Amino acid sequence: MDTTMLTRLFALVLVIHCTGWVGSSAATRVSLVDNGYVDLVFAIGDAVPQNQSDIIIENIKKMVEDASPVLYVATGDRAYFKSVRILIPNSWKDVEANVSSWETFEKADVIVDTANPKYQDNPYTQQTRGCGEPGDKIHLTPEYVAHLDHNHQLYGKPGKVFVHEWAHYRYGVFNEYGTPDDDKYPLFYLKTSDNKLLPNLCTDLPPIFTLYDESKNSPNCRTDPATGLYDKNCRYRLDKLYKPVSSLMANHSLDSVVHFCDENMHVKEAKTAHNAMCGTDSVWKVIMRSPDFATDKNQPVDLDTMPTEFSIIRSKGPKRFVLVADVSDSMRISNRNVKLAEATRSWIKDDLPSGSKLGIVWFSSMAHVISELQVITDSKSRLEMMKKVPSQLFSATCIGCGLDLAVKMLTENEDEEKGGTIVLVTDGKSSPGYLTIADVEQDIIEAGIRIISVAFGNKANEDIEYLADLTDGKSYFIHDEDTSEALEQAFFGASTQQWNVQNSELKFKLLELRLEANKALGIEGSFNVDPSVGQNLKLTVFNLEKLTNLESMELMDPEGNVVTNVEQHGTTTASVTVPLAKIGRWNLKVKLSRAQSSLLLVTVTTQGRPDVKIPITTICKIPQGPDIKNAQHNHIRIHAEVRKGMSAVLGAKVKAFLVKPDGESEILDLMDNGTNADTFADDGVYSRYFTGATMKGRYTVKCQVVSNDDTLISQGFFGSASLQLHDNVFNGTDEGIPLTSFTRIASGGSFQVGIPVSSYDAYPPGDVRDLSVTLVNDTVTNVTVELKWTAPGDELDTGTVSRYELKYSEIVDDVINSNFDDESSVRKRRSVVKEDDLVAGSLEPIEAGSLQTATFRLTDVQPERPYYIALRAVDKADNAGQVSNLGVFFVSQKSALLIGNDFNMKLEGSSGFEARDIINVNQSGYHVTSLLVAAFGLILIACLCVALLMAIIKHVRAYSVYVSVPTSKNHDLP
């Protein structure tokens, strides 16, 4: 491994932290202390104009103050908001503010920033993890915050809106409502106990509502015979006198709603996102499992007042870095000290931006300040700093000593400057008897300092990943044998993971090629320069054993022009640079005069075009963070977020490349399909579980994104938006914008596994969350049900399971996870789907991530009632996964009588239909879902006609009387 790798590493650490981005799992420093949440951070984006500053800040305060008593009641007197920090843009010069320390826009809990293109000003929470796991951030728009009073009519009271989003973000719960045109989470569900169609809500009182057909502006709704649900055009309006008290995750816009649904209120059969993600656990049950409340933490207290302390902050002064370098004798191994010294000098010379401050501390048995914080302004200041880079080595290792001096350096002048970044580079553990990382940990946290850890070799202190995770930092690993040169790419690729940075500060990696040792005398490749990039396009060759080994290297533009101006960097690296590359397909060639005995690495990097404000970016990360204590109990996810500004990029091919502690590699195809590790489909977050953590040690990760003909920019949104119960304010478009060809390679850094999994059969099969009934054909003698689901893996979402178990019942409790194995007489109405019932498709498991279909003939179902069906996967070791979401099918009572024309309804393509299909009128509350038409027989035709006429007349009279009765008198109201 050459020194240029480390040069790149430090250069990209700088880019990352000059812009404030880090990629660890720790998305927040909020904690619940004595029932009060402290250190909640709101961050206002640079795009918000200063002329809105007063109203934005005032309304943030109002929203939080309104939310505190709502949260207090909703959590059973357990929590409120105690302190909030509001980070304002540096461009708001006239707003008085204190100096920020650790707070950044990218790490804020709540951002106030540009609207999502489709959902516009609707508040939402981005959630990319599972049930009970925290979300990424809450997103409010300037327009929403600036007009809280007006938006009250659209979104509900601000305090309740915020508590709704806070529950998503903090507790990892999901929406308890359906949405229009959503097959997965529809607007209505069939209630088992009385076989009625109700709004898809979790509520303590039966909904009182009226129906209407949106397409016809009619009070009549038709049902889909396959599911028994209303069709996609049916909508409902809750009665104004309807006053439930739950749930804040379903209908928080109602004034009466003040609680979350608990076990007594929870509607298990409702087809909501919460039920799909959390099984049959209620929102309240999930919240009580939160670390904030588990094990009897923060028990209910009586509070008369709940004051919230607000502080206005902004970043001030230059970005500050302290390099804390290990100069113990073990750094001689594999020339680590030489590589570190040369890389540091190159970083200072070429990549440290003017205006930054840099200090240097080295440590062995003790620590020394080599340079106090110095402003880097010109070539002279850079040269002076380069001369101070240490080269001597000493005995013993005192990591705590080096960190202690760096903390003191960054806290000497806290009135003017706060916080900073420590880049800690070490290859060993602290020697016995010396200051340790634990000794200075609290000082680092209190000072708001972020740690970037760089581990040389497998023996580096295991606590450095923990420290990086604790401070919202990131970890990187350098392998001595260079079997994992991906760390160099990790630092380089991390610069593409920025949102709020200037275009000139972004760096993008487009291509990486490897020429193995003792192979060919050259390498060729091609890549695309998309319209958002092309400035300072650079072809670089690393790990040259001698510069004379390089015979030639060139770049060819789309028009055939060749660039060959080779520039040498030190003794091992060379590059060719194009100041502004043309858009299109480029080719490269590298020729060697002799074969190398070590690997040759070739990369293509670039920056954003000067005229492009919003490039395509990729963030590669491990949500669990860099310090994974036990891989058996912590399902490791890999995420790649691909976006253009606030819009998701869909349809790309995304892969994750992992290198294990022994140097072996594993490649994962990341998916954005809403199954297994991926929380929501089509949100631009591509995910996969990593099940191969079978070794203790450090793993490195990088992600590659390649576009294709199906790749587009979504005009939709990612996350969980608040429901609008009274009006549909979502007026965007579902059509995406096609993208030209592009590639991105980004780093996820490294993570450390303390206790590995014992074998590749350590994990259960994955969950099925998208089971759906896609077709129901019924005859007099049997019912045929077609099911679809995404195949889970034998190990979470990897491999192929051994078998499926399918069961169905008219009682929802019979097929939920907790009762699936219950074979007692209580479950006597439950049926098991067997291979003999299969009439099409297959129950033979297929590769994880594939769409599976199977059609079954069921002979023991009864008409006019819903049935619930669920499945689970079982692996070869008989480990069972969680039970799937519930699929529902409805068996209707057929009639041979045509009565639809009497109601002026056109039944297109109907060959036989139900009275229920056409008699659902403007009903409130408990409405009739079917009216059975009697008077069949094989007797006289005259009798049949008379019976039919009487049934129609009776219905018309009932209808005319019904519509004249006010809703409030038609039902018992709370």
PDB file of C-alpha atoms in Angstrom, residues 176 198 240 381 774:
ATOM      1  CA  GLU A 176     -51.621   3.586  11.446  1.00  0.00           C
ATOM      2  CA  LEU A 198     -64.109   0.595   8.127  1.00  0.00           C
ATOM      3  CA  LYS A 240     -67.218  16.399  12.737  1.00  0.00           C
ATOM      4  CA  SER A 381       2.088  28.540   5.894  1.00  0.00           C
ATOM      5  CA  THR A 774     -53.924 -10.620  -6.164  1.00  0.00           C
TER       6      THR A 774
END
